[in-house]
Coordinates of C-alpha atoms in Angstrom, one line a residue:
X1 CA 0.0 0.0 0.0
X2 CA 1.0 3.7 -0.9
X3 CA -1.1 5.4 1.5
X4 CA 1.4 5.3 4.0
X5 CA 4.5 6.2 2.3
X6 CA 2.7 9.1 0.9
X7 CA 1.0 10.6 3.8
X8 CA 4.6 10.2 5.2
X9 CA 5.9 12.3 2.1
X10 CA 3.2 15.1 2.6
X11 CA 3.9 16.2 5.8
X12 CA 7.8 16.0 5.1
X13 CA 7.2 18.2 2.6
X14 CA 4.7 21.0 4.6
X15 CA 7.3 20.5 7.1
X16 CA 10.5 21.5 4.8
X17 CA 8.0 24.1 3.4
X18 CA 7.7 26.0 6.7
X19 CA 10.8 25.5 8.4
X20 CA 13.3 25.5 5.6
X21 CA 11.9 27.6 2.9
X22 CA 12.8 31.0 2.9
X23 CA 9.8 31.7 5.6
X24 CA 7.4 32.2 2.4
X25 CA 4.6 32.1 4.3
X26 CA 5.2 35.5 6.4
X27 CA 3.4 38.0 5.5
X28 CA 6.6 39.7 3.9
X29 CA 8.0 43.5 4.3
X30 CA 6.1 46.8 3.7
X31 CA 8.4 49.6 3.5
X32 CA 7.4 53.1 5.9
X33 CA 6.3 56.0 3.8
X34 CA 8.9 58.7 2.8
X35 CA 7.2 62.1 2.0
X36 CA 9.3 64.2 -0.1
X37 CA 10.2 66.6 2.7
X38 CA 12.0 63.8 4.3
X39 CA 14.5 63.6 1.9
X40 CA 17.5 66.0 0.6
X41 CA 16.7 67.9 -2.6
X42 CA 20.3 68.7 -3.1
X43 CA 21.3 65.1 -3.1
X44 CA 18.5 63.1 -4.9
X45 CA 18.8 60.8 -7.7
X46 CA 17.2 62.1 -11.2
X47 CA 14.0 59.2 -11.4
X48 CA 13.0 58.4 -14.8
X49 CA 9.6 56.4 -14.9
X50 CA 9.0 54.4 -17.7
X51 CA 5.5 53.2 -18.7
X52 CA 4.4 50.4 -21.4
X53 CA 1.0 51.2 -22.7
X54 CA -1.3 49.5 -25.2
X55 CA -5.3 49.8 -24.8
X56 CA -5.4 50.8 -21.4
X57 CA -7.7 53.5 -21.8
X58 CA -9.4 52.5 -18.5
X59 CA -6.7 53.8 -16.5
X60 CA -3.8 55.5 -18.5
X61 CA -5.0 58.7 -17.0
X62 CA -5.3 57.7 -13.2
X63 CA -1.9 56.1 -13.7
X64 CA 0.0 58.9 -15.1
X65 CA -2.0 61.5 -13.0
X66 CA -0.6 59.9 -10.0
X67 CA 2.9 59.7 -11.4
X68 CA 3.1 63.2 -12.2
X69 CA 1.7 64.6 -8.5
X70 CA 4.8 62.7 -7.1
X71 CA 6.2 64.5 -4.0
X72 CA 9.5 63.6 -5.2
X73 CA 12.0 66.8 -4.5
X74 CA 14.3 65.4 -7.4
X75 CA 14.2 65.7 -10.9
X76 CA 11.6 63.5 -11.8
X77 CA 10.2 62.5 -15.6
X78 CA 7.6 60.5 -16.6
X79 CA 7.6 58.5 -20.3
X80 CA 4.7 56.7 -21.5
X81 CA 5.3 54.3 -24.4
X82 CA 1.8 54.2 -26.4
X83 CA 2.3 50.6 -27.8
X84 CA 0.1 51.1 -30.8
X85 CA -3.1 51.2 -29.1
X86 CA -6.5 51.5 -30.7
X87 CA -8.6 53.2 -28.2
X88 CA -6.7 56.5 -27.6
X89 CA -4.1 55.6 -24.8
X90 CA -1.7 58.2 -26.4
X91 CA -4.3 60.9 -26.8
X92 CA -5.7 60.7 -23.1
X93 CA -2.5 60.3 -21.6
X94 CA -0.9 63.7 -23.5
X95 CA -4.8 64.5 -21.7
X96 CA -3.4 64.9 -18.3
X97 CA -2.5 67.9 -16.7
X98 CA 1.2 68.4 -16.8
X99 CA 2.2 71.8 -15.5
X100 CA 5.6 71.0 -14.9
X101 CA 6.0 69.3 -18.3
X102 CA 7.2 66.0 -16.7
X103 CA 5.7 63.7 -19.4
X104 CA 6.7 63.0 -22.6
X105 CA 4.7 60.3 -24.7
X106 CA 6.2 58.3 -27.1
X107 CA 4.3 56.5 -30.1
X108 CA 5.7 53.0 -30.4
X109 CA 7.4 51.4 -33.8
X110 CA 6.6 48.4 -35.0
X111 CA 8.2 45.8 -32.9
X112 CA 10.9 43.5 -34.2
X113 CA 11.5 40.4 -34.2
X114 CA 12.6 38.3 -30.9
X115 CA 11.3 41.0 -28.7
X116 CA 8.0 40.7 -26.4
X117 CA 6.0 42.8 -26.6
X118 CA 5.9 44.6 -23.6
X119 CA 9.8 44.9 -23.5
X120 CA 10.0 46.1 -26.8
X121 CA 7.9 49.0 -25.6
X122 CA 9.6 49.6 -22.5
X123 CA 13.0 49.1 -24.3
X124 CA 12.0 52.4 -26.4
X125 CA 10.8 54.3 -23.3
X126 CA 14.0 53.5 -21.9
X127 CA 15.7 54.9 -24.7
X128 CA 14.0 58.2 -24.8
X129 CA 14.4 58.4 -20.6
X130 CA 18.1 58.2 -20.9
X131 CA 17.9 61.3 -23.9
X132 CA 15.9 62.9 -20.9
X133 CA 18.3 62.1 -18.3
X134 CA 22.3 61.0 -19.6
X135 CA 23.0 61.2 -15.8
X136 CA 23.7 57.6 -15.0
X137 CA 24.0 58.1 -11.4
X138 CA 19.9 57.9 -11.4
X139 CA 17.2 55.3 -11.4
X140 CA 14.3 54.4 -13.8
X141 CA 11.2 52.9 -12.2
X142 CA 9.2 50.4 -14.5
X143 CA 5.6 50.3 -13.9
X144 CA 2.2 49.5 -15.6
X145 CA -0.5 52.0 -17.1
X146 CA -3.3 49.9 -14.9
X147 CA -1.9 51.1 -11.5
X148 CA -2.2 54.2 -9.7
X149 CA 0.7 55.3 -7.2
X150 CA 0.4 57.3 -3.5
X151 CA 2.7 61.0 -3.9
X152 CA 4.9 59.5 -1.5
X153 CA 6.0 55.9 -3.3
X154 CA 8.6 57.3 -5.8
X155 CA 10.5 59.3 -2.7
X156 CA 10.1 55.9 -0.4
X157 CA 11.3 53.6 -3.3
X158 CA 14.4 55.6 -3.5
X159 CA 15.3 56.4 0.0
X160 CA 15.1 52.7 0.6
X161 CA 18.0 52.0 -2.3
X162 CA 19.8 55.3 -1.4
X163 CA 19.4 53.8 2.7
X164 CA 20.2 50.1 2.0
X165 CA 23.0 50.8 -1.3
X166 CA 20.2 48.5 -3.6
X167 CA 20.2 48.4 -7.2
X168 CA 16.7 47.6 -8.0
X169 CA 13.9 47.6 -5.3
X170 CA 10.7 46.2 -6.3
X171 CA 7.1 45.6 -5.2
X172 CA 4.0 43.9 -5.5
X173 CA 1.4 46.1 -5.7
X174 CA -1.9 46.0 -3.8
X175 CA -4.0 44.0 -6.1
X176 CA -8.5 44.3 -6.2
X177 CA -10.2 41.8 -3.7
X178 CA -13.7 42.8 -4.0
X179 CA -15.0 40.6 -6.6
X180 CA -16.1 37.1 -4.9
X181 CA -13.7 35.5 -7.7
X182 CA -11.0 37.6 -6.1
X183 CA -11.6 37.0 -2.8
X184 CA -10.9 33.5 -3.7
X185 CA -8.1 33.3 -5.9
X186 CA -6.8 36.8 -5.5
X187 CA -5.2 35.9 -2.3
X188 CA -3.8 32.3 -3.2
X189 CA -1.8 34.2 -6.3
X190 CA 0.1 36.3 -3.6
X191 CA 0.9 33.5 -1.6
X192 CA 1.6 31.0 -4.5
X193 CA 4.3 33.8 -5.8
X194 CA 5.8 34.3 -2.0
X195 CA 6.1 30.1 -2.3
X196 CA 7.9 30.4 -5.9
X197 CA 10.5 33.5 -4.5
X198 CA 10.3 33.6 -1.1
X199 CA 10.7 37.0 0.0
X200 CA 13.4 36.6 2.4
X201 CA 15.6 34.6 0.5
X202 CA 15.3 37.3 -2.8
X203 CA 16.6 40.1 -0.3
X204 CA 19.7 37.8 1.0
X205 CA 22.7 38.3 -0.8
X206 CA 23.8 35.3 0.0
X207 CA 21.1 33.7 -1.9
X208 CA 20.4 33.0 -5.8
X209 CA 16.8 33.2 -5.9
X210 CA 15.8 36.4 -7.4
X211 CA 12.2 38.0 -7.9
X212 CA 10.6 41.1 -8.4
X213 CA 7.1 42.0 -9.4
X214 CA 6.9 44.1 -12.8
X215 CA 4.3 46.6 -11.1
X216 CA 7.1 48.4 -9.4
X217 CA 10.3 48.2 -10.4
X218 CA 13.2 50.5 -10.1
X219 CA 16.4 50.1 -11.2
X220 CA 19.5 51.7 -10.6
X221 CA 20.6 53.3 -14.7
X222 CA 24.0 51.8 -13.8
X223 CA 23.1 48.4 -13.1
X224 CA 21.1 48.3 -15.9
X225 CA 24.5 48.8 -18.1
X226 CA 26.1 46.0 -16.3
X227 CA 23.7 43.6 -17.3
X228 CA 23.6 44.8 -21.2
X229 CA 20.4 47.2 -20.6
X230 CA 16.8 46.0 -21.7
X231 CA 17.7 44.3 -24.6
X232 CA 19.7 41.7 -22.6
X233 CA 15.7 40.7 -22.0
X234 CA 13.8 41.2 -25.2
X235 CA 12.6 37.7 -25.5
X236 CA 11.3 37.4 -22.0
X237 CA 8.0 36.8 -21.6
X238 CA 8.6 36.6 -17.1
X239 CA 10.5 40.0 -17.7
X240 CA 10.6 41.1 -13.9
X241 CA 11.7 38.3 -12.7
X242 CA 13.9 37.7 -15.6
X243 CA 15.7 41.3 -15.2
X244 CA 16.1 40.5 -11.4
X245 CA 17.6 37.7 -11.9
X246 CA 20.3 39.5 -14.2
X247 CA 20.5 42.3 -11.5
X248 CA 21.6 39.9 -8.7
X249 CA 23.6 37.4 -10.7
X250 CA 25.5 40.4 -11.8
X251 CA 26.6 41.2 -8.0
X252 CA 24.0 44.2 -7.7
X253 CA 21.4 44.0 -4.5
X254 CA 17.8 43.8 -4.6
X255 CA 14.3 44.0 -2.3
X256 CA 11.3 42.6 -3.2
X257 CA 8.7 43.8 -1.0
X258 CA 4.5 44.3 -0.8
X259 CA 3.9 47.9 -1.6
X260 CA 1.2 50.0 0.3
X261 CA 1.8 52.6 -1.6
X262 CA 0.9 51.6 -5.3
X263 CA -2.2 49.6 -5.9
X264 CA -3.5 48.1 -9.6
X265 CA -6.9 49.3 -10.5
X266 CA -7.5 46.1 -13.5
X267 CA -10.6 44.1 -12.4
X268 CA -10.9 40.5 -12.1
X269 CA -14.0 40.1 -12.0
X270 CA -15.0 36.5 -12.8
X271 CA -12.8 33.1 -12.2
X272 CA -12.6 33.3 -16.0
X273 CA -10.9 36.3 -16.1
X274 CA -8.3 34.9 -13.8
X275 CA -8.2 31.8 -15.6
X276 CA -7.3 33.7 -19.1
X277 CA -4.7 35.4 -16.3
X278 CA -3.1 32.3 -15.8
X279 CA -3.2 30.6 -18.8
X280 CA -1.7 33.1 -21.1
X281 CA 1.9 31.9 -19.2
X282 CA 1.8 29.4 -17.2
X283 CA 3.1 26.6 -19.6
X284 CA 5.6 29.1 -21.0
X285 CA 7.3 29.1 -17.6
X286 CA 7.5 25.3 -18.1
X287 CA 9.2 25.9 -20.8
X288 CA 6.5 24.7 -22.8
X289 CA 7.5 21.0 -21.5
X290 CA 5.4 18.4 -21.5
X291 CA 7.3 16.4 -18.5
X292 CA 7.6 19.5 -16.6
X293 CA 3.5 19.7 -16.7
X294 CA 3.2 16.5 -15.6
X295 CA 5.6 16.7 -13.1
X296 CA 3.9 20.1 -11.7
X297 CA 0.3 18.4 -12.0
X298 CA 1.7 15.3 -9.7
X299 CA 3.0 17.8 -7.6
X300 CA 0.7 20.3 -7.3
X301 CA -1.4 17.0 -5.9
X302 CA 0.9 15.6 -3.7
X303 CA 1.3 19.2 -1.9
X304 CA -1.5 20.9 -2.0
X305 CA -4.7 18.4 -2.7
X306 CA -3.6 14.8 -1.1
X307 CA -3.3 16.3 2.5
X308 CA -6.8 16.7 2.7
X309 CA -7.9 13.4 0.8
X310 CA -5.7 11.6 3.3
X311 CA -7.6 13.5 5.8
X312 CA -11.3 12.9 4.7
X313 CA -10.9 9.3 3.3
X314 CA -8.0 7.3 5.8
X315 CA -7.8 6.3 9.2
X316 CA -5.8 5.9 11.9
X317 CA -1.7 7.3 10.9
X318 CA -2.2 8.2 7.5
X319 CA -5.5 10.3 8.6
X320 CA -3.5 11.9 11.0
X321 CA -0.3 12.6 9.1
X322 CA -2.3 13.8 6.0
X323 CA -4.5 16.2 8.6
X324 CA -1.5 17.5 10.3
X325 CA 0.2 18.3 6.6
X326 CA -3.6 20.3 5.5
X327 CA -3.4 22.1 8.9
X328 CA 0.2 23.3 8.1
X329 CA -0.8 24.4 4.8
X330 CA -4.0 26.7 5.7
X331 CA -1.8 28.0 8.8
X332 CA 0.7 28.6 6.1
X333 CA -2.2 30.7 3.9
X334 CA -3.4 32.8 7.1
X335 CA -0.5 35.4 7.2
X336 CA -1.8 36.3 3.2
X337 CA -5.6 36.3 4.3
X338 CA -5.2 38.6 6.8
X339 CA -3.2 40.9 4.6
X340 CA -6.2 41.1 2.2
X341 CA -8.4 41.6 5.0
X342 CA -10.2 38.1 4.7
X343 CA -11.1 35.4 7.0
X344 CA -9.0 32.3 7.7
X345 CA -11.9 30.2 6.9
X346 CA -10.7 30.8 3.1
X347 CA -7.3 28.3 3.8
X348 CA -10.4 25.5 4.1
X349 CA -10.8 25.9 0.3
X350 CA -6.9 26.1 -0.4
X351 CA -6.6 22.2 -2.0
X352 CA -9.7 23.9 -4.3
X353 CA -8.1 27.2 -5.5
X354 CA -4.6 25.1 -5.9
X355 CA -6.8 22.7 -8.3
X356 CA -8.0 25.8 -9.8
X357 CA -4.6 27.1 -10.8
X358 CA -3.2 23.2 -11.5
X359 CA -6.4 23.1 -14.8
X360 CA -5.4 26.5 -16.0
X361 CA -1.8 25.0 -15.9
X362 CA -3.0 22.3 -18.2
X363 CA -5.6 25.1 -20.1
X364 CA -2.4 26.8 -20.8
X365 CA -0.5 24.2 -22.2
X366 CA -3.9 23.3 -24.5
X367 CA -3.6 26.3 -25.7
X368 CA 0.1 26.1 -26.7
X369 CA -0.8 22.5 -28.4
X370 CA -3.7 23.7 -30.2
X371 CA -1.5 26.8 -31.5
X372 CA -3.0 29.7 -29.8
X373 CA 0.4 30.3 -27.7
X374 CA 0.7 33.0 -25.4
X375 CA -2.1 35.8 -26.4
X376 CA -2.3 39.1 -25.0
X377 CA -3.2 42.7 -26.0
X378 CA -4.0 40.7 -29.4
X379 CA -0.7 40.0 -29.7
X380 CA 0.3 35.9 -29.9
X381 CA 3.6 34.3 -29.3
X382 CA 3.8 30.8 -29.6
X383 CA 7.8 30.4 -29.7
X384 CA 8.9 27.5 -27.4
X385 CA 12.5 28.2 -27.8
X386 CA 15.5 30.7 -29.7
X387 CA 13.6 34.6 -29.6
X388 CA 11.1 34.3 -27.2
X389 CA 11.8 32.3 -23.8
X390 CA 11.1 32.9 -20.2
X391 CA 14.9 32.8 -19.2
X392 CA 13.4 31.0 -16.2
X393 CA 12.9 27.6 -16.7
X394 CA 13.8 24.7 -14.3
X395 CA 12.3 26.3 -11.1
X396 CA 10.4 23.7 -9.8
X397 CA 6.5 22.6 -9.2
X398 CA 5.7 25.7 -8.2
X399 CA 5.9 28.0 -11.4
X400 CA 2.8 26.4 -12.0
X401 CA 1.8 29.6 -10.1
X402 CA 2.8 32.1 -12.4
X403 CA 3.0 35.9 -11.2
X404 CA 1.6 37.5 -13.8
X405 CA -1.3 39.2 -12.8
X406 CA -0.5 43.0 -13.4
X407 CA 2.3 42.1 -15.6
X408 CA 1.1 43.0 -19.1
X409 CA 2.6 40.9 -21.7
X410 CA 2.1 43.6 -24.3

């Protein structure tokens, strides 16, 4: 019989999880607001944000309204990269009250080949940010037209890389939980992306895992250089987590963190919004493997769904050992919960939402089959190796969990 040796195997596992795993499941750090009055005019970096556009008419202008009423006492510019949208991204972004005439709007070429999307925009806002700024001694903060940022998060991103000497300091966003579809899976993504690059282990020097979350990222202009600048990416579909792990390989320091300042304003409303979410890259971070899938599907049961089988359908030590390993995993979950403001009794349905994310795994990888690929924005990759690549592959089980919610494609 296998029962045993399994239920044995589960609560190893939940065991190494929590004791020898980076401490994933803490809630992970917030940084203190830094108002612009806290810092030294005379000494502060120039900032240089960058912003990929394309159809986000929804919320171009909150996002670069916010950007440019930044109480940032340094010279701070704003470039938005209109990524040939059709519903007037460009025009309501140039829209915006700008009295300082911080914000310059680029109109996007055509993009060529072996570049994403998204990095192919960002690559050209880049380019016209260090026209803006040839002082290398600055930073240039890569974010998304779909989130809207508090006056104070430029001025507390920086003083935490001027305070800690960091070359790129990143942070997830505060993502929508009001939608009973978020509720439920909104959470889980969080904690399934602290599991994948545990928070305290990205933020040790001493260790190779690297993360960052694409909603917030800024980068120091000189380690940007080091690693061969944007284009050392342009095939990266995972392109945060693929430019942090240049950063850090490269000797440079980074923070991931949860942001309080900087929250995404693009709906999920419905689990099929989510699911489309997920799908769009979750086999690409396999690395569009068939074994890999299978191996993450096995897993993805054996972690996250067998604890509570053993716990409803065995007796006496298996029972017990399974129920111990489910108890370990919703304590795990808890820290997250509470962070969104919702009630422990959500870890019950954890083996559920992990099931959830394990089909749209295997959606994912239908679609790649079927030869849809990797579709957003209208835009379809379907490359499995050379141009387009996640840089990321071999991570394990868990980049079944892809972070890619806020992280536009493009």
């Amino acid at each position: 019989m296998l029962v045993l040796p399994l239920s044995i195997l589960t609560l190893v596992i939940w065991l190494g999880l929590i004791f020898c795993h980076g401490r994933f499941w803490q809630a992970g750090p917030v940084l203190a607001p830094v108002s612009g009055q806290q810092l030294d005019a005379a000494t502060c970096p120039d900032v240089c944000v960058v912003v990929p556009a394309r159809d986000e008419a929804a919320s171009v202008a909150a996002c670069i309204g916010s950007l440019l009423a930044q109480d940032y006492p340094g010279t701070l510019r704003v470039v938005l990269v209109d990524d040939n949208s059709t519903d007037g991204t460009g025009r309501l972004a140039r829209a915006v009250p700008d009295p300082h005439r911080r914000l310059s709007v680029v109109t996007g070429k055509a993009r060529p080949a072996g570049w994403s999307g998204k990095l192919w925009a960002v690559a050209q806002g880049v380019a016209r940010a260090r026209e803006l700024a040839p002082d290398s001694s600055g930073f240039v903060l890569l974010t998304d037209a779909d989130i809207t940022h508090d006056p104070r998060h430029v001025s507390t991103l920086v003083a935490k890389a001027q305070a800690d000497g960091l070359d790129q300091v990143s942070e997830m966003v505060e993502l929508n939980c009001a939608s009973p579809a978020e509720r439920m899976l909104v959470p889980a993504f969080v904690f399934f992306f602290a599991l994948l690059y545990p928070f305290a282990s990205v933020n040790n020097p001493r260790s190779r895992v690297a993360g960052a979350a694409g909603g917030t990222v800024l980068v120091r202009w000189s380690a940007l250089a080091r690693i061969g600048g944007i284009e050392s990416l342009r095939g990266a579909l995972i392109d945060d987590c693929t430019l942090a792990a240049h950063v850090k390989h490269s000797g440079g320091r980074i923070y991931l963190g949860h942001s309080c300042l900087a929250r995404s304003i693009r709906p999920y409303p419905h689990p099929s919004d989510i699911w489309r979410m997920v799908a769009r890259t979750a086999y690409v971070q396999l690395g569009y493997s068939p074994l890999l899938l299978v191996g993450t599907v096995l897993g993805m049961v054996l972690v996250w769904m067998l604890p509570l089988q053993l716990a409803l359908f065995t007796h006496g030590l298996p029972c017990a050992l399974g129920a111990g390993a489910w108890v370990l995993s919703m304590a795990s979950y808890t820290p997250t919960l509470r962070r969104f403001g919702q009630s422990p009794a959500w870890a019950v349905l954890l083996p559920v939402i992990a099931g959830f994310y394990t089909l749209a795994t295997i959606g994912s990888a239908l679609d790649h089959h079927r030869g849809r690929g990797v579709v957003w924005k209208s835009r379809a990759y379907t490359e499995p190796d050379g141009a387009i690549s996640t840089h990321m592959r071999g991570e394990g089980t868990a980049t079944v969990m892809n972070r890619t919610m806020g992280d536009d494609v493009g």
